[in-house]
Coordinates of C-alpha atoms and ligand atoms in Angstrom, one line a residue:
L1 CA 86.3 87.9 74.4
I2 CA 86.8 86.7 78.0
T3 CA 85.9 83.0 78.2
D4 CA 86.9 82.3 81.8
V5 CA 88.0 84.0 85.0
R6 CA 89.6 81.7 87.5
L7 CA 90.2 82.9 91.1
R8 CA 92.3 81.2 93.8
R9 CA 94.0 81.8 97.1
T10 CA 97.8 82.0 96.9
L11 CA 100.5 83.1 99.3
D12 CA 101.8 86.6 99.6
S13 CA 105.3 87.6 100.9
R14 CA 104.1 87.7 104.5
G15 CA 102.7 84.2 104.2
N16 CA 99.1 85.5 104.2
P17 CA 96.6 84.3 101.7
T18 CA 95.8 86.7 98.8
V19 CA 93.7 86.6 95.6
E20 CA 95.2 85.4 92.3
A21 CA 93.2 85.7 89.1
D22 CA 93.5 84.1 85.7
V23 CA 91.8 85.7 82.7
L24 CA 91.4 83.6 79.5
T25 CA 90.1 84.7 76.1
E26 CA 88.6 83.2 73.1
S27 CA 91.6 83.8 70.9
G28 CA 93.9 82.0 73.4
G29 CA 95.0 85.1 75.4
F30 CA 96.0 84.5 79.0
G31 CA 96.7 86.9 81.9
R32 CA 97.5 86.1 85.6
A33 CA 97.8 88.6 88.4
A34 CA 97.7 88.7 92.2
A35 CA 96.6 91.3 94.7
P36 CA 99.1 92.9 97.1
S37 CA 98.2 93.9 100.7
G38 CA 99.0 96.7 103.0
A39 CA 99.8 96.7 106.7
S40 CA 99.8 100.5 107.3
T41 CA 96.7 100.9 105.2
G42 CA 95.0 104.3 104.8
E43 CA 91.6 104.8 106.4
Y44 CA 90.1 105.7 103.0
E45 CA 91.3 102.8 100.9
A46 CA 89.1 100.5 99.0
V47 CA 88.2 97.5 101.2
E48 CA 90.2 94.3 101.1
R49 CA 88.1 91.3 102.1
P50 CA 89.4 88.0 103.4
P51 CA 90.5 86.2 100.2
S52 CA 88.0 83.3 100.5
E53 CA 85.1 85.7 100.9
A54 CA 86.4 88.1 98.2
I55 CA 86.7 85.1 95.8
A56 CA 83.2 83.8 96.5
A57 CA 81.7 87.3 96.1
A58 CA 83.6 87.9 92.8
R59 CA 82.5 84.5 91.5
E60 CA 78.9 85.3 92.2
H61 CA 78.7 88.9 91.1
A62 CA 81.6 89.8 88.8
V63 CA 82.7 86.7 86.9
P64 CA 79.2 86.0 85.2
R65 CA 79.2 89.7 84.0
L66 CA 82.6 89.3 82.4
V67 CA 82.6 85.9 80.8
G68 CA 81.2 86.0 77.3
E69 CA 80.5 89.7 77.7
A70 CA 83.7 91.8 77.8
Y71 CA 87.0 92.0 75.8
A72 CA 90.1 91.6 77.9
G73 CA 91.7 94.3 75.8
N74 CA 89.0 96.8 76.7
Q75 CA 90.3 97.8 80.1
R76 CA 87.8 100.6 80.7
E77 CA 84.9 98.1 80.0
V78 CA 86.4 95.4 82.2
D79 CA 86.9 97.9 85.1
A80 CA 83.4 99.4 84.7
I81 CA 81.9 95.9 84.9
L82 CA 83.9 95.3 88.1
R83 CA 82.5 98.5 89.6
A84 CA 78.9 97.8 88.5
A85 CA 79.1 94.2 89.7
D86 CA 80.4 95.3 93.1
G87 CA 77.8 98.1 93.5
T88 CA 79.6 100.0 96.3
D89 CA 82.0 102.9 96.3
D90 CA 84.8 101.0 98.0
F91 CA 84.7 97.5 96.6
S92 CA 83.4 96.2 99.9
E93 CA 81.2 93.6 98.1
I94 CA 83.7 91.7 95.9
G95 CA 86.7 93.1 97.7
A96 CA 89.4 95.4 96.3
N97 CA 91.7 92.3 96.3
S98 CA 89.5 90.4 93.9
A99 CA 88.8 93.5 91.8
V100 CA 92.5 94.5 91.4
A101 CA 93.6 90.9 90.6
I102 CA 91.0 90.6 87.9
S103 CA 91.7 94.1 86.5
M104 CA 95.4 93.4 86.2
A105 CA 94.9 89.9 84.9
A106 CA 92.6 91.2 82.2
A107 CA 95.2 93.8 81.2
K108 CA 97.8 91.1 80.8
A109 CA 95.4 88.9 78.8
G110 CA 94.7 91.9 76.6
A111 CA 98.4 92.4 76.0
D112 CA 98.8 88.7 75.3
V113 CA 96.1 88.9 72.6
L114 CA 97.9 91.8 71.0
G115 CA 101.3 90.1 71.4
A116 CA 102.6 93.3 73.0
P117 CA 104.4 93.9 76.3
L118 CA 102.0 95.0 79.0
F119 CA 103.4 98.6 79.2
Q120 CA 102.7 99.1 75.5
H121 CA 99.1 97.8 75.8
L122 CA 98.7 100.2 78.8
G123 CA 99.6 103.2 76.6
G124 CA 103.3 103.2 76.7
T125 CA 104.1 103.0 73.0
F126 CA 105.0 106.7 72.6
R127 CA 106.2 107.3 76.2
G128 CA 109.7 108.3 75.2
G129 CA 113.0 107.1 76.7
N130 CA 112.5 108.0 80.4
F131 CA 112.4 105.4 83.1
P132 CA 111.1 105.6 86.6
I133 CA 113.7 106.1 89.3
P134 CA 113.3 103.3 91.9
L135 CA 113.0 104.4 95.6
G136 CA 114.7 101.7 97.6
N137 CA 113.6 100.9 101.2
V138 CA 116.9 100.3 103.1
V139 CA 115.9 100.8 106.8
G140 CA 112.4 100.6 108.2
G141 CA 110.2 100.1 111.1
G142 CA 106.7 101.4 111.9
E143 CA 104.0 98.9 111.1
H144 CA 106.5 96.9 109.0
A145 CA 108.7 95.6 111.8
A146 CA 108.6 95.2 115.6
D147 CA 111.0 97.1 117.8
A148 CA 112.6 99.1 115.0
T149 CA 112.5 102.8 113.8
D150 CA 109.5 105.0 114.3
I151 CA 109.7 106.3 110.8
Q152 CA 108.4 103.5 108.5
E153 CA 110.8 103.8 105.6
F154 CA 114.2 105.3 104.9
L155 CA 114.6 105.3 101.1
A156 CA 117.5 105.5 98.8
A157 CA 116.7 107.7 95.8
P158 CA 119.3 107.4 93.0
V159 CA 118.2 110.6 91.2
G160 CA 121.4 110.9 89.2
A161 CA 121.4 107.3 87.8
P162 CA 122.0 107.2 84.1
S163 CA 119.8 104.1 83.7
V164 CA 117.2 102.1 85.6
E165 CA 119.8 99.3 85.9
D166 CA 122.3 101.5 87.5
A167 CA 119.6 102.8 89.8
V168 CA 118.4 99.3 90.9
F169 CA 122.0 98.2 91.6
A170 CA 122.8 101.4 93.5
N171 CA 119.8 100.8 95.8
A172 CA 121.0 97.3 96.5
A173 CA 124.5 98.6 97.2
V174 CA 123.0 101.2 99.7
H175 CA 121.1 98.3 101.4
E176 CA 124.4 96.4 101.7
A177 CA 126.3 99.4 102.9
V178 CA 123.7 99.9 105.6
A179 CA 124.3 96.3 106.8
N180 CA 128.0 96.9 107.0
L181 CA 127.6 100.1 109.0
L182 CA 125.1 98.4 111.4
E183 CA 127.6 95.5 111.9
E184 CA 130.4 98.0 112.6
R185 CA 128.2 99.5 115.3
G186 CA 127.5 96.0 116.7
V187 CA 123.8 96.2 115.8
A188 CA 122.4 92.9 114.8
C189 CA 119.0 92.9 113.1
G190 CA 116.5 91.2 110.8
K191 CA 114.5 92.7 108.0
G192 CA 111.0 94.2 107.9
D193 CA 108.1 93.2 105.6
E194 CA 109.6 95.1 102.6
G195 CA 113.2 93.7 103.0
A196 CA 114.6 96.8 104.6
W197 CA 116.9 96.4 107.6
A198 CA 114.8 96.7 110.8
P199 CA 117.4 97.6 113.6
S200 CA 116.4 98.4 117.1
I201 CA 117.9 101.9 117.0
D202 CA 116.3 105.3 117.2
D203 CA 115.5 107.4 114.2
A204 CA 118.4 109.8 114.8
E205 CA 120.9 106.9 114.5
A206 CA 119.1 105.6 111.4
F207 CA 119.5 109.0 109.8
E208 CA 123.2 108.9 110.5
I209 CA 123.6 105.4 109.1
V210 CA 121.6 105.9 105.9
D211 CA 123.2 109.2 105.2
E212 CA 126.6 107.6 105.5
A213 CA 125.6 104.6 103.4
V214 CA 124.2 106.8 100.6
S215 CA 127.5 108.9 100.6
L216 CA 129.6 105.8 100.4
V217 CA 127.7 104.4 97.5
E218 CA 127.5 107.8 95.8
D219 CA 131.4 107.9 95.8
E220 CA 131.5 104.4 94.4
V221 CA 129.0 104.9 91.5
G222 CA 129.8 108.5 90.7
F223 CA 126.2 109.7 90.4
E224 CA 123.9 111.5 92.8
I225 CA 121.9 109.4 95.3
G226 CA 119.3 111.2 97.3
F227 CA 117.6 110.2 100.4
G228 CA 113.9 110.0 101.2
L229 CA 111.3 108.9 103.8
D230 CA 107.9 107.4 104.2
V231 CA 107.0 108.7 107.6
A232 CA 103.6 107.0 107.6
G233 CA 102.4 109.9 109.7
A234 CA 98.9 108.5 110.2
E235 CA 100.3 105.6 112.1
L236 CA 102.2 107.9 114.5
Y237 CA 99.3 110.3 115.0
D238 CA 97.1 110.0 118.1
S239 CA 93.8 111.7 117.3
D240 CA 92.8 111.9 121.0
S241 CA 96.0 113.8 122.1
E242 CA 96.4 115.3 118.6
T243 CA 100.1 114.5 118.8
Y244 CA 102.6 112.4 116.8
E245 CA 103.8 109.7 119.2
Y246 CA 107.5 108.8 118.7
S247 CA 109.1 106.3 121.1
D248 CA 111.2 109.0 122.8
E249 CA 109.1 112.1 122.2
S250 CA 105.7 113.5 121.4
R251 CA 105.1 116.3 118.9
D252 CA 102.1 118.4 118.2
T253 CA 101.2 119.2 114.6
D254 CA 103.3 122.4 114.5
E255 CA 106.3 120.6 116.0
Q256 CA 105.8 117.8 113.5
I257 CA 105.9 120.2 110.6
A258 CA 109.0 121.9 112.0
Y259 CA 110.7 118.5 112.6
I260 CA 110.1 117.4 109.1
A261 CA 111.2 120.7 107.6
E262 CA 114.4 120.4 109.7
L263 CA 115.1 116.9 108.4
V264 CA 114.5 118.0 104.8
D265 CA 117.1 120.7 105.4
E266 CA 119.6 118.7 107.3
Y267 CA 119.6 115.6 105.0
D268 CA 118.6 117.3 101.7
L269 CA 115.7 114.9 101.5
V270 CA 114.4 114.6 97.9
Y271 CA 111.2 112.8 98.9
V272 CA 108.9 112.8 102.0
E273 CA 105.8 110.6 102.0
D274 CA 102.9 111.0 104.5
P275 CA 104.8 113.4 106.8
L276 CA 101.4 114.2 108.5
D277 CA 98.1 112.6 109.4
E278 CA 95.8 111.4 106.6
D279 CA 93.1 113.8 107.6
D280 CA 95.2 116.9 107.9
Y281 CA 95.2 118.6 104.5
D282 CA 96.0 122.0 106.2
A283 CA 99.2 120.7 107.8
F284 CA 100.3 119.1 104.6
A285 CA 99.7 122.4 102.8
E286 CA 101.8 124.3 105.4
L287 CA 104.7 121.9 105.0
T288 CA 104.5 121.8 101.2
D289 CA 104.5 125.6 101.2
E290 CA 107.7 125.6 103.4
V291 CA 109.8 122.9 101.6
G292 CA 107.8 121.9 98.5
D293 CA 110.1 123.5 95.9
E294 CA 113.1 121.3 96.5
T295 CA 111.4 118.2 97.9
L296 CA 108.5 115.9 96.8
I297 CA 105.8 115.9 99.4
C298 CA 103.9 112.8 98.6
G299 CA 100.4 111.7 99.8
D300 CA 99.8 108.0 100.2
D301 CA 97.3 107.5 103.0
L302 CA 96.3 111.1 102.4
F303 CA 95.1 110.4 98.8
V304 CA 94.8 106.6 98.6
T305 CA 95.0 106.8 94.8
N306 CA 91.5 108.4 94.9
T307 CA 90.8 111.2 92.4
E308 CA 88.3 112.9 94.8
R309 CA 90.8 113.1 97.6
L310 CA 93.5 114.1 95.1
R311 CA 91.2 116.9 93.8
E312 CA 90.8 118.2 97.3
G313 CA 94.5 118.1 97.8
I314 CA 95.1 120.0 94.6
D315 CA 92.6 122.6 95.5
R316 CA 94.3 123.1 98.9
D317 CA 97.9 122.9 97.7
A318 CA 98.4 120.0 100.1
A319 CA 101.3 118.2 98.3
N320 CA 103.2 118.0 95.0
S321 CA 103.2 114.2 94.6
I322 CA 100.8 111.2 94.9
L323 CA 101.5 107.6 95.7
I324 CA 99.8 105.2 93.2
K325 CA 98.7 101.8 94.5
P326 CA 96.2 100.1 92.3
N327 CA 94.8 98.0 95.1
Q328 CA 94.0 101.1 97.2
I329 CA 91.3 102.0 94.6
G330 CA 90.5 98.6 93.0
T331 CA 91.2 98.9 89.3
L332 CA 93.9 99.9 86.8
S333 CA 91.5 102.4 85.2
D334 CA 91.0 104.2 88.5
A335 CA 94.8 104.2 89.0
F336 CA 95.3 105.7 85.6
D337 CA 92.7 108.4 86.3
A338 CA 94.6 109.4 89.4
I339 CA 97.9 109.5 87.5
E340 CA 96.4 111.6 84.8
L341 CA 94.8 114.1 87.2
A342 CA 98.2 114.3 89.1
I343 CA 100.2 115.0 86.0
E344 CA 97.7 117.6 84.7
N345 CA 98.2 119.5 88.0
G346 CA 101.9 119.2 88.3
Y347 CA 101.9 116.4 90.9
D348 CA 104.5 113.7 90.4
P349 CA 103.0 110.2 90.5
V350 CA 105.0 107.6 92.3
V351 CA 103.8 104.0 91.5
S352 CA 104.1 101.8 94.5
H353 CA 104.2 98.2 95.9
R354 CA 102.6 97.2 99.2
S355 CA 104.3 95.8 102.2
G356 CA 102.6 92.4 101.5
E357 CA 103.5 91.6 97.9
T358 CA 103.6 88.8 95.3
E359 CA 105.7 87.9 92.3
D360 CA 103.3 90.0 90.2
A361 CA 105.2 92.8 88.3
T362 CA 102.2 94.8 86.9
I363 CA 103.3 98.0 88.7
A364 CA 106.6 98.0 86.8
H365 CA 104.6 98.2 83.5
L366 CA 102.2 100.7 85.0
A367 CA 105.1 103.0 85.9
V368 CA 106.7 102.8 82.5
A369 CA 103.4 103.1 80.6
T370 CA 102.5 106.3 82.4
D371 CA 106.0 107.8 82.4
A372 CA 105.9 108.0 86.2
P373 CA 109.1 109.7 87.4
F374 CA 109.4 107.3 90.4
I375 CA 108.5 103.8 91.5
K376 CA 108.7 102.6 95.1
T377 CA 109.1 98.8 95.1
G378 CA 111.8 98.0 97.7
A379 CA 115.5 97.2 97.1
V380 CA 115.9 93.5 97.7
G381 CA 113.8 90.3 98.2
G382 CA 112.1 88.2 95.6
E383 CA 108.7 89.9 95.6
R384 CA 110.5 93.2 95.3
T385 CA 113.1 92.2 92.7
A386 CA 110.3 90.8 90.6
K387 CA 109.4 94.4 89.8
L388 CA 113.0 95.8 89.7
N389 CA 114.2 93.1 87.3
E390 CA 111.1 93.6 85.2
L391 CA 112.1 97.3 84.9
I392 CA 115.6 96.2 83.8
R393 CA 114.1 93.9 81.2
I394 CA 111.7 96.5 79.9
A395 CA 114.5 99.0 79.5
D396 CA 116.7 96.4 77.8
D397 CA 113.9 95.6 75.3
A398 CA 113.3 99.2 74.6
T399 CA 116.9 100.1 73.7
Ligands
PGA1 P1 101.6 99.4 103.3 O1 102.9 100.3 103.4 O2 101.7 98.6 102.1 O3 101.8 98.5 104.6 O4 100.4 100.3 103.4 C1 103.5 100.9 102.3 C2 103.4 102.4 102.4 O5 102.9 103.0 103.4 O6 103.8 103.1 101.5
ZN2 ZN1 103.3 105.1 102.6

C-alpha cells in the first residue's frame, strides 16, 4: 500500500527544472523517477506544466487519492487514479510531468516490493532473449541545436550487432568517428541537447560524414550498422505556405516525399522518423507505400504515443512504426497500450528518450519488458548513458 508520494523540483539535462517523484509503500518499498521534457514537442502531446505548478496540482488532486488507497504494484490502478485525479484528456491539470514521474516511481516501488528488476515487474519475465537495438544520435540540429543541420537527428543503427553491449559501443564509436571526420574537414562544433555533434554544415555534408563514419566503424566491428533519421518534419513544415522550409531550399509535400524516398534509396536508410508534418496522415501513407518494405517509417509527433492517433494511422496505413515516449501520454499503462496496439498491427515500437532528460533509466526497462525492437536514447552523455548502461546491466543479469 502506498504510504507517501513526495514530489520535488530537480534539474534536467538542459538545466531546466523537472518533476521528480518518490513513492513509498507500507512494506518498505521505494521508487524514484523523474519526468523528461521535449523541445520539438508534438502538438497533440499530453501537457507539461511548469514543475512548481504541476507539483502543487498533483499534491492537491492526485497524492490524496493514492496514499493509503492504491498498491504500488498495481500499475493499472495507480495510473487510473492519476487519470481520474487529473480529470482532463491531456493531463493539463496535474501536468503530464507530474503524472509520468508518479507513474514510473510507482512501478519502481512495485518492483522493489517484489524484489524483482523493473523489467520483470513490467511483464518481461517471459520476454525471451532479444534486446532492443539502440539508435544513436551522432549528428543533429533542428530544435536541438542552433545553427546546425535542418534534419534534427542523424542516427546510427547497429542492426547487425550480436549483443546490446556491442551495439552501444558501436554507436559511441560512430559518434567518435564523426568527430574525427569533422576535424579533418576543419569543422569545429559543440553538441546539441542529446549529445549529438551540432556542426554548422548543410544536411548534404552531414549525410556524407555520417555515411563515412558508419562505414568506418562497420569495418572495425565486423557487423552491419545502418543509418537512420529523425527529420522532425513538423518543425520544418510551414502550414501557411504548405512547404517544408530548409535553410537552402523549400519543398512542397510531393517534393518532400520524393526527397525522403531518394535519401532512403541513396543511403539505405533503415529508419526514418517524422519525415512529414504531424497532421499529414496521407503524405505519411504515400511515403510508407513507396519505401515502407525496407525501411521503418516511424511516427513520433504524428502519433504522440496515443492509441487513438495510432488507430487512425493503422486504418490509413500511415507508417509501420511508432515512437513511444511515456511523457507524451502521461502514464506507463497508456504507453503499454500503445505498444500493444502497435505490435498487434505489425508496427514496430521504438521506445524513446526526450531531448531534455534525467538520470532516470525507466525507458530501458520498458523497452526490454515489451520486447521492443529498438530504443532511441542517444549515444553519449550521462543522461543518455544512464539508459544505455542500464541495458548492458539488464542483458548481463539475464545471461
Ligand atoms: P524532443 O525530441 O524530445 O525534443 O521532442 C526528440 C524527438 O523528436 O524524437
Ligand atoms: Zn522525433
